[in-house]
Short mmCIF file of C-alpha atoms and ligand atoms in Angstrom, two decimals:
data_model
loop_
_atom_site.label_atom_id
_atom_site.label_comp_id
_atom_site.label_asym_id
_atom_site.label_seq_id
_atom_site.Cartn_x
_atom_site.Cartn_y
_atom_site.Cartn_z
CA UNK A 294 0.00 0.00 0.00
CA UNK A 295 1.32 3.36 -0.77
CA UNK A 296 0.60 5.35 2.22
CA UNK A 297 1.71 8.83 0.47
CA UNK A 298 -1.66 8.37 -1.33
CA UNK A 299 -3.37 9.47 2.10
CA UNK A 300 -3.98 12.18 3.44
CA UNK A 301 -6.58 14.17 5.22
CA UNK A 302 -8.60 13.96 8.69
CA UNK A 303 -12.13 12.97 7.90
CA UNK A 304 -14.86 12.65 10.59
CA UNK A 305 -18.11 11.16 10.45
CA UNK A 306 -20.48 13.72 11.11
CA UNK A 307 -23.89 11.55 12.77
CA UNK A 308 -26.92 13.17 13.03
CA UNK A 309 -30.04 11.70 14.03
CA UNK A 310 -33.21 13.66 12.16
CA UNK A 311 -31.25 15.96 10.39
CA UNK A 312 -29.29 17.45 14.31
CA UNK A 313 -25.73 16.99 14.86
CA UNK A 314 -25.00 14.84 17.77
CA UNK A 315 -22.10 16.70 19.41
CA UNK A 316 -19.93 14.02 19.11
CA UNK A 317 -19.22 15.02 15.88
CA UNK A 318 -18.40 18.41 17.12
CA UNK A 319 -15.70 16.93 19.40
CA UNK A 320 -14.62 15.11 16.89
CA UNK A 321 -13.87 18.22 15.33
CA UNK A 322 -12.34 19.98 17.63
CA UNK A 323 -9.47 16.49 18.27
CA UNK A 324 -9.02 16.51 14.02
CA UNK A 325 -8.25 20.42 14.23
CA UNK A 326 -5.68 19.55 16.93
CA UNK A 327 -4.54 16.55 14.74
CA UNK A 328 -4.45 18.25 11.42
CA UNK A 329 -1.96 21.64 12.99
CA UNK A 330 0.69 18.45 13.75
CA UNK A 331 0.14 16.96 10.12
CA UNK A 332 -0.21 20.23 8.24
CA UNK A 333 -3.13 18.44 6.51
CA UNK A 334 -7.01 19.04 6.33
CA UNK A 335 -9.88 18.43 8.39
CA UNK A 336 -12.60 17.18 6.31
CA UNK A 337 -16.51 16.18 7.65
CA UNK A 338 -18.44 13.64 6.01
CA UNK A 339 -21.59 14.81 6.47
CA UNK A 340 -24.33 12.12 5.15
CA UNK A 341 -27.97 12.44 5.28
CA UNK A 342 -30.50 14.18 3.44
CA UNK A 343 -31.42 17.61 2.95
CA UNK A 344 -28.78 18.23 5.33
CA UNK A 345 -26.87 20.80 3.55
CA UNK A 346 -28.01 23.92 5.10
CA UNK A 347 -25.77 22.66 8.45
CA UNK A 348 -22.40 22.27 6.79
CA UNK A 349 -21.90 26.13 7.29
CA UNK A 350 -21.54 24.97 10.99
CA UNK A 351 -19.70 22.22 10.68
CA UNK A 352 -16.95 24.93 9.30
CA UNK A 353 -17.59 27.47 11.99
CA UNK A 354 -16.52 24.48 14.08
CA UNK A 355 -13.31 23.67 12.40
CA UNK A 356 -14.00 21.99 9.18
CA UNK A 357 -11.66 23.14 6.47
CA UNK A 358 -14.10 21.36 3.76
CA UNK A 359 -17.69 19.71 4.06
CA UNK A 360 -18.44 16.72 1.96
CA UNK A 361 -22.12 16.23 2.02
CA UNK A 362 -23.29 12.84 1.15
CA UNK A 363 -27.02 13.71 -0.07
CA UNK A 364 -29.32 11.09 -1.02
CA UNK A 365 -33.15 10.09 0.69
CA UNK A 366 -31.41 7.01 1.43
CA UNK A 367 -29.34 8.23 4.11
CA UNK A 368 -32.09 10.06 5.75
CA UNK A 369 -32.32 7.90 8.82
CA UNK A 370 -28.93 5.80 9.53
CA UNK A 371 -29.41 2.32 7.98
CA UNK A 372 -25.98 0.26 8.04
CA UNK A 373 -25.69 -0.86 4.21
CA UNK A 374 -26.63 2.43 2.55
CA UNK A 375 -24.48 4.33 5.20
CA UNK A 376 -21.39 1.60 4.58
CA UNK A 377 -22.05 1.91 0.85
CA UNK A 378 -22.36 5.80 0.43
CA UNK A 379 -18.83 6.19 3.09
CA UNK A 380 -17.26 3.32 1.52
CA UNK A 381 -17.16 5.49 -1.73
CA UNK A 382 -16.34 8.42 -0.26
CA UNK A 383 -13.23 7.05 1.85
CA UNK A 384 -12.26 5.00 -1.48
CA UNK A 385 -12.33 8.76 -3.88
CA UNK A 386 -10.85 10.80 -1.32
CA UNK A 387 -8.59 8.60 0.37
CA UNK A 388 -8.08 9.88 4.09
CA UNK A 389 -4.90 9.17 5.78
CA UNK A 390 -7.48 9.44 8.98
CA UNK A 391 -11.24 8.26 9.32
CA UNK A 392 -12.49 9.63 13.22
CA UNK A 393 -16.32 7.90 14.25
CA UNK A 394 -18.29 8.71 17.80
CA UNK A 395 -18.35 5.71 19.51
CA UNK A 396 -22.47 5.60 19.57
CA UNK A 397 -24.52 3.12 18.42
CA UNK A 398 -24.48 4.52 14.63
CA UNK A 399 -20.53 4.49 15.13
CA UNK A 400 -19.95 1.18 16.68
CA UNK A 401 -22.02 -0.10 14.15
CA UNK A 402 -20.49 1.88 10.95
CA UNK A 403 -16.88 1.99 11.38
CA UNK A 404 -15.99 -1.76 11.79
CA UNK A 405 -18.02 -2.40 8.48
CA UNK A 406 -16.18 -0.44 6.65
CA UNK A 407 -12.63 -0.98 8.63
CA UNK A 408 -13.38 -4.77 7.29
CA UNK A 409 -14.87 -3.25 3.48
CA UNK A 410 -11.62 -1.31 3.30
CA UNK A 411 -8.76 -3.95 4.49
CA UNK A 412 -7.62 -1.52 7.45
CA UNK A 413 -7.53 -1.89 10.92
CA UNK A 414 -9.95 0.16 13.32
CA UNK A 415 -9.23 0.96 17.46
CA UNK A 416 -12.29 1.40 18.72
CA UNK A 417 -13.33 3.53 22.22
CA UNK A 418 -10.36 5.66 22.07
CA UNK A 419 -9.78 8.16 25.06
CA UNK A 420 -6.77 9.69 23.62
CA UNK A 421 -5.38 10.65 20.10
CA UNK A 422 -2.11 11.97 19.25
CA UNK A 423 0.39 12.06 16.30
CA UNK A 424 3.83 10.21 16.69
CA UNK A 425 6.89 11.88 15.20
CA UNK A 426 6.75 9.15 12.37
CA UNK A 427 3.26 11.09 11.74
CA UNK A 428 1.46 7.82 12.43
CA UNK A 429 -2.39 8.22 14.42
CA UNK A 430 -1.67 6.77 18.11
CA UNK A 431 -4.77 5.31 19.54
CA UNK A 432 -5.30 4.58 23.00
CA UNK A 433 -7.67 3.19 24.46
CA UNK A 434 -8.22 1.20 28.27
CA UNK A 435 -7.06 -2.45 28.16
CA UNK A 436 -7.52 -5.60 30.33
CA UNK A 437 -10.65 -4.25 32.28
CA UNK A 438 -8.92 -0.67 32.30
CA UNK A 439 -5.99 -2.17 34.06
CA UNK A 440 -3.71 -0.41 31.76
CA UNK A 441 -3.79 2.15 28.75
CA UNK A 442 -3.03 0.55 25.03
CA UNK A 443 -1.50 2.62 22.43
CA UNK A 444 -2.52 0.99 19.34
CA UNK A 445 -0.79 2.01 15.75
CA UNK A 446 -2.00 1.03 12.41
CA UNK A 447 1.03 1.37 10.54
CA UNK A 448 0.92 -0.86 7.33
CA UNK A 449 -2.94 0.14 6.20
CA UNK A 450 -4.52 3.34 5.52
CA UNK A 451 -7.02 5.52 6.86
CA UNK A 452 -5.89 4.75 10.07
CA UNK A 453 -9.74 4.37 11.78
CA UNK A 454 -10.90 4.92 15.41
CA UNK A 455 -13.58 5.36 17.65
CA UNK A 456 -14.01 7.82 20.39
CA UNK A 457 -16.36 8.22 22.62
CA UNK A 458 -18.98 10.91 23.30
CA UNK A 459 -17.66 13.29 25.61
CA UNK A 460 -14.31 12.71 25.57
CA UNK A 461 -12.80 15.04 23.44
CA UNK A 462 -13.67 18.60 23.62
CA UNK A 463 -15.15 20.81 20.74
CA UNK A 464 -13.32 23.79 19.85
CA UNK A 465 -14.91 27.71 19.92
CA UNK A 466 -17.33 28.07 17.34
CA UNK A 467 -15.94 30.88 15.01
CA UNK A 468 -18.67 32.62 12.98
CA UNK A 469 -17.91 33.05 9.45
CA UNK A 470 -15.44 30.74 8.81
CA UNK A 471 -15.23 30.24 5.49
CA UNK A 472 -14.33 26.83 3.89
CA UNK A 473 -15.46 24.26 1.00
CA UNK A 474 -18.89 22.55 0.81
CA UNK A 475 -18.48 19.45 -1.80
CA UNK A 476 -21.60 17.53 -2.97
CA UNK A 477 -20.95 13.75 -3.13
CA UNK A 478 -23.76 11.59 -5.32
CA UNK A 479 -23.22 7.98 -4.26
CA UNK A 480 -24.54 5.10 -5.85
CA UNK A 481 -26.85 2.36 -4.16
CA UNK A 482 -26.67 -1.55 -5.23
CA UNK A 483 -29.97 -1.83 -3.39
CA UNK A 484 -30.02 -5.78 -4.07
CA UNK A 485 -27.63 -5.83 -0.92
CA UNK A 486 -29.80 -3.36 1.01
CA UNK A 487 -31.95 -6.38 2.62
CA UNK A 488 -32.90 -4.36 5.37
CA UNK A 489 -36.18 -1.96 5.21
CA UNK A 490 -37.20 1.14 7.70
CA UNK A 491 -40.78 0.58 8.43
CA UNK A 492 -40.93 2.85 11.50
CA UNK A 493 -39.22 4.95 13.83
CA UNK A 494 -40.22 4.02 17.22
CA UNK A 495 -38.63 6.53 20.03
CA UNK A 496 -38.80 5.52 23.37
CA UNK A 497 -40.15 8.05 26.06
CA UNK A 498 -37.54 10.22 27.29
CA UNK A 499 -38.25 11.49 31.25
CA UNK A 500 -34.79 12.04 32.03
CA UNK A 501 -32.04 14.70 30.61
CA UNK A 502 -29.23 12.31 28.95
CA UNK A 503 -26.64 12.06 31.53
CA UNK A 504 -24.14 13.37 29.16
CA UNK A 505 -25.74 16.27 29.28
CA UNK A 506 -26.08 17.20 32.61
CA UNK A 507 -24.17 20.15 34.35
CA UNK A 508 -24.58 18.74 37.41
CA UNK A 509 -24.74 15.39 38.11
CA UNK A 510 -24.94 13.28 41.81
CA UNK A 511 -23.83 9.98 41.51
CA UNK A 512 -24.23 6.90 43.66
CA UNK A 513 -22.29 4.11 44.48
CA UNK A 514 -22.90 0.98 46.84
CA UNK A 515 -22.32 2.86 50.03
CA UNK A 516 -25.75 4.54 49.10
CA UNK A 517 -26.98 1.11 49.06
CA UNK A 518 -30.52 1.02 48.23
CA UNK A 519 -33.55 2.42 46.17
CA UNK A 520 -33.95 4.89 49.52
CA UNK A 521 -30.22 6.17 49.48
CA UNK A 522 -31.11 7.19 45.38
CA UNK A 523 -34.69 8.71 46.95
CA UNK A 524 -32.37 10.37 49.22
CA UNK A 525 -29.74 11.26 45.78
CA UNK A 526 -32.84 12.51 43.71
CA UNK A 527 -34.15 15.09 46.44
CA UNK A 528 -30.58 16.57 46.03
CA UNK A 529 -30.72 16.49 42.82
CA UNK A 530 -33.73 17.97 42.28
CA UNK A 531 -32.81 20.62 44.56
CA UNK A 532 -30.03 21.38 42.31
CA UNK A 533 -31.71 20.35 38.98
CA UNK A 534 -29.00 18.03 38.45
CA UNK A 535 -29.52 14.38 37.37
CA UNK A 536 -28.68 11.20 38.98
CA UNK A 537 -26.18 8.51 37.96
CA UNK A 538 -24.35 5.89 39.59
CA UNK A 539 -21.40 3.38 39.29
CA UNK A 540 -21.72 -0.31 38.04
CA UNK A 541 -21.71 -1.83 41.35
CA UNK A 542 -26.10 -0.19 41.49
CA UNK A 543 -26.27 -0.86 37.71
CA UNK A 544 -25.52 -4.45 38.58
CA UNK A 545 -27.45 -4.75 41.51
CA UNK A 546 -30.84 -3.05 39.11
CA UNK A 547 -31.17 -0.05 41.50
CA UNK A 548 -30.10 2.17 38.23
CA UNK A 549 -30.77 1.55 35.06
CA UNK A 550 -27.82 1.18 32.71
CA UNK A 551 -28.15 4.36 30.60
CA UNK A 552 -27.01 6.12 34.29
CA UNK A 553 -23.98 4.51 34.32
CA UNK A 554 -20.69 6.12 34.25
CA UNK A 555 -17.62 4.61 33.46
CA UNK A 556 -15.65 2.91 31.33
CA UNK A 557 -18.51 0.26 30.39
CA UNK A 558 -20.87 3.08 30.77
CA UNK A 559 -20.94 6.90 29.89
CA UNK A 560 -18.12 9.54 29.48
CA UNK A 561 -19.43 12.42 31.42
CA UNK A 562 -17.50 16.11 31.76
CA UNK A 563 -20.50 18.31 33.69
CA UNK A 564 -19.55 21.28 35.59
CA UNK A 565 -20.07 19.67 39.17
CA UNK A 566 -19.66 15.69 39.77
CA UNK A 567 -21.04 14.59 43.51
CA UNK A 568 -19.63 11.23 43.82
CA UNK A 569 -21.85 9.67 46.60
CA UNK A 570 -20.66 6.31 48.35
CA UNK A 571 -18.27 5.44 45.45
CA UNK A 572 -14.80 3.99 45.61
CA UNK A 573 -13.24 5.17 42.67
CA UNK A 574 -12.17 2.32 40.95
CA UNK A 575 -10.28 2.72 37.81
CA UNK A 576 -13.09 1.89 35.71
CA UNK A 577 -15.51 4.27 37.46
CA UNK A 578 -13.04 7.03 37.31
CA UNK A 579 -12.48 6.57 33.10
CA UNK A 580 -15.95 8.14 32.99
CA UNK A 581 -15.92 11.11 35.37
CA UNK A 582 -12.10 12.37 36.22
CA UNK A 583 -12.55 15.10 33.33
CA UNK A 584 -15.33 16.62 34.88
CA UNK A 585 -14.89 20.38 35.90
CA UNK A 586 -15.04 19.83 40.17
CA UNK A 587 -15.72 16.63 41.57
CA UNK A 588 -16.78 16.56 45.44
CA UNK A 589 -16.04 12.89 46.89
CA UNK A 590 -18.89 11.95 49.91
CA UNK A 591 -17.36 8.72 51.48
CA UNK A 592 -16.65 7.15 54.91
CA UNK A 593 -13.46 5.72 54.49
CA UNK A 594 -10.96 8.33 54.61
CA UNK A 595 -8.28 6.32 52.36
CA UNK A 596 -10.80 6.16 49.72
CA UNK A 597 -9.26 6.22 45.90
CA UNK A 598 -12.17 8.76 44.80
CA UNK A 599 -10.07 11.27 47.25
CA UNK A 600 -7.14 11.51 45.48
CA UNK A 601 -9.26 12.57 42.33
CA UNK A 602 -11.62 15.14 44.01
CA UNK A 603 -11.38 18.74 44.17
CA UNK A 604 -13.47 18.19 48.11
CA UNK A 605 -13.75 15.74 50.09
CA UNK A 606 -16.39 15.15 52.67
CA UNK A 607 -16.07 11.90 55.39
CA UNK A 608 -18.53 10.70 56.40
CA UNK A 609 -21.92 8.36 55.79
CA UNK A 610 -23.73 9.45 52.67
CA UNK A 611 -26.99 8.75 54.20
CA UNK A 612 -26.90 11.43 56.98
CA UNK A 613 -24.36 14.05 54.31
CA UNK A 614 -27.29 13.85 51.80
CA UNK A 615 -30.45 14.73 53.54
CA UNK A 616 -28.08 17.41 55.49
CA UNK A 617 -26.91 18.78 52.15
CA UNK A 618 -30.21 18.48 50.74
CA UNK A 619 -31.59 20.90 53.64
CA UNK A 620 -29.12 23.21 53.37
CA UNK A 621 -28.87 23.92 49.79
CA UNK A 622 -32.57 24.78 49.48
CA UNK A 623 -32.80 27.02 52.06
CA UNK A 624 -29.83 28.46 50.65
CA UNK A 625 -31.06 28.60 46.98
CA UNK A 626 -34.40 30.21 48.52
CA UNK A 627 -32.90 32.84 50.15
CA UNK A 628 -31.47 33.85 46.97
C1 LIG B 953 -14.21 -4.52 32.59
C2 LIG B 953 -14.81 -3.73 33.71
C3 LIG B 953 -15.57 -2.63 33.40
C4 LIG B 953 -16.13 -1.88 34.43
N1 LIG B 953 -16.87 -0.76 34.11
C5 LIG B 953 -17.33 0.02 35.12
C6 LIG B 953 -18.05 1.22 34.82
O1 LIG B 953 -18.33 1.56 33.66
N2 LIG B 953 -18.45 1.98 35.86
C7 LIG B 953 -18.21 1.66 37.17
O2 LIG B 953 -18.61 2.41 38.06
N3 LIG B 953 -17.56 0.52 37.46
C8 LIG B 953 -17.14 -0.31 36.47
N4 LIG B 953 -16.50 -1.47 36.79
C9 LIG B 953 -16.54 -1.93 38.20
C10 LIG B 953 -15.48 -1.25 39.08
O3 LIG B 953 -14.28 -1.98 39.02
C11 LIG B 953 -15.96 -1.21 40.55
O4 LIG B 953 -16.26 -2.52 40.97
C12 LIG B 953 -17.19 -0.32 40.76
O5 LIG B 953 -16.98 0.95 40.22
C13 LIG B 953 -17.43 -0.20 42.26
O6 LIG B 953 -18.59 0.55 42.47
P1 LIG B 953 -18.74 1.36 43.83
O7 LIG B 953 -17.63 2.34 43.97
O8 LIG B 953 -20.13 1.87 43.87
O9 LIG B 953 -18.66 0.22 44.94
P2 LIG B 953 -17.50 -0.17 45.94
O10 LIG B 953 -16.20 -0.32 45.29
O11 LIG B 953 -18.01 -1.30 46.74
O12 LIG B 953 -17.39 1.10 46.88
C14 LIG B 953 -18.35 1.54 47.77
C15 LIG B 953 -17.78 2.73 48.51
O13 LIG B 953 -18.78 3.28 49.33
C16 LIG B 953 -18.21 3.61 50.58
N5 LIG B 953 -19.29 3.52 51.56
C17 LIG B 953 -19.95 2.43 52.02
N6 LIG B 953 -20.95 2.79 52.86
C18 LIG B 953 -20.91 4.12 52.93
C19 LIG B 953 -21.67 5.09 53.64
N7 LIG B 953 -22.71 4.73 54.42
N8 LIG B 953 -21.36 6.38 53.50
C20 LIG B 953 -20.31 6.77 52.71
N9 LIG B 953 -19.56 5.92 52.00
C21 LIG B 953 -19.86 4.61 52.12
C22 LIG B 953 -17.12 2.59 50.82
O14 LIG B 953 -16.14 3.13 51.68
C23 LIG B 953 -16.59 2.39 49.40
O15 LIG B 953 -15.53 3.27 49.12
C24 LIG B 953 -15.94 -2.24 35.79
C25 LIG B 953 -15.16 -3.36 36.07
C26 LIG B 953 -14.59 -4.10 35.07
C27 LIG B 953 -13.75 -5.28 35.41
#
């Protein structure tokens, strides 16, 4: 393979009825970073339909050139017509790097076309950086997060990864930016699209996506049960933050899984982590340590979560909470 032929950082732009998840956005913001060290481009692949009005954006965000992949096809994310259309794309334009979110669309996507296009794909990266032999390092938690892998793919090209949402951080959004907005046609074999969209079925949404939050109070096992997370949610509410928790209540089915954080469960970086009754294992702290101040509620003193908090309060979470919880509203109404 002649590897000179490369060149470029492309990223997957996902939306989801025609909105940009921000993934792509932080996506962005790493390929920007990527693409000062190469001296290259950073290209979006933006596929959907009617979809062009947003590639402004995508520019303002740090796109040097937009390739929008327009067909009524792509509308809603369907794996052969998406694999076809980016297949073609990747194949024309040939990127030295190809950056996915690591979402359901992305985990999905990427190793179809990673096998489609011969090349090797790291997938759930935390961390992306350029070597000094201008290869894409990839690394990513190994061995139950025991220890970081750096993971090259030096003898295929584009060089393909995953990230996950959250992790990376999108750069200032500078109006006007001015850059190129390409119109890619691709071509369907529809005898291999066996799969049809009959219906989009959404299920009921209560709950702000914990990835969202700016504040979030989590809970661990020394909150114990479904009254310690009563207890959580009253303080959350008071501070309309949102509740999440660590595997150990996922596991036990006092929180469902889509409030998990951590390294089998969501990246989160809100402005104000409460860490409730939580260790601070390894693969707990993979999803949280980036957020912006971290307070640490635990009774053992020599807890790990201490050595990652900005405060730390000792003591049992189940006579902190209500106390907290007291406090902070007749605080908040005094205000
Ligand atoms: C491959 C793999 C992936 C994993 N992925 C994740 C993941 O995504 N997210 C995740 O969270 N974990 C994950 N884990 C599990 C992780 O290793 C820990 O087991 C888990 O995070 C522990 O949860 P915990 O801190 O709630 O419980 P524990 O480790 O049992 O800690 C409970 C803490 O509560 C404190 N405590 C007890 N009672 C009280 C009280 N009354 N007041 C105050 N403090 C009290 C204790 O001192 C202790 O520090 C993963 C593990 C593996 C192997």
């Amino acid at each position: 393979m002649d590897k000179s032929l490369y060149k470029n950082i492309f990223v997957f732009i996902e939306q989801r009825e025609n909105v940009i998840q921000p993934v792509a956005l932080e996506l962005l913001g790493k390929a920007t970073e990527l693409a000062t060290v190469l001296q290259e481009k950073v290209i979006a692949v933006f596929p959907g339909h009617q979809i062009a009005s947003q590639a402004q954006m995508l520019i303002e965000y740090g796109a040097d050139e937009v390739i929008c992949v327009d067909a009524p096809e792509l509308k809603d994310y369907m794996t052969e017509p998406y694999a076809q259309a980016i297949d073609q794309v990747i194949n024309k334009y040939k990127p030295s790097i190809m950056l996915f979110g690591a979402t359901t669309i992305g985990r999905d996507l990427a190793p179809r076309l990673s096998a489609r296009l011969e090349t090797g794909l790291t997938a759930d990266c935390t961390k992306l950086e350029i070597s000094e032999e201008r290869e894409l390092l990839m690394t990513r938690p190994a061995f139950g997060g025991n220890l970081m892998a750096t993971i090259i793919c030096s003898e295929h090209r584009p060089q393909m990864s995953t990230v996950r949402p959250g992790v990376m951080q999108r750069i200032e959004r500078t109006s006007g930016r001015k850059g190129d907005i390409i119109s890619f046609q691709p071509k369907f074999d529809g005898a291999k699209c066996k799969v049809r969209l009959i219906e989009n079925v959404k299920k009921q949404k209560t709950k702000i996506d914990i990835t969202e939050a700016k504040i979030l109070i989590s809970g661990g096992r020394g909150v114990g049960n479904q009254d310690g997370f009563d207890q959580l949610q009253k303080l959350a509410d008071t501070l309309h933050a949102e509740v999440s928790a660590s595997r150990a209540v996922v596991d036990a089915g006092v929180v469902p899984h889509d409030r998990q954080v951590g390294q089998t469960g969501k990246t989160v970086r809100p402005d104000l982590y409460i860490a409730a009754g939580i260790s601070g294992a390894i693969q707990h702290l993979a999803g949280m340590e980036e957020s912006d101040y971290i307070i640490a509620i635990n009774k053992d003193k020599f807890a790990p979560i201490f050595n990652t908090s900005d405060l730390g309060i000792v003591g049992d979470v189940n006579k902190i909470v209500p106390i907290l919880t007291e406090r902070l509203s007749q605080e908040l109404a005094n205000r």
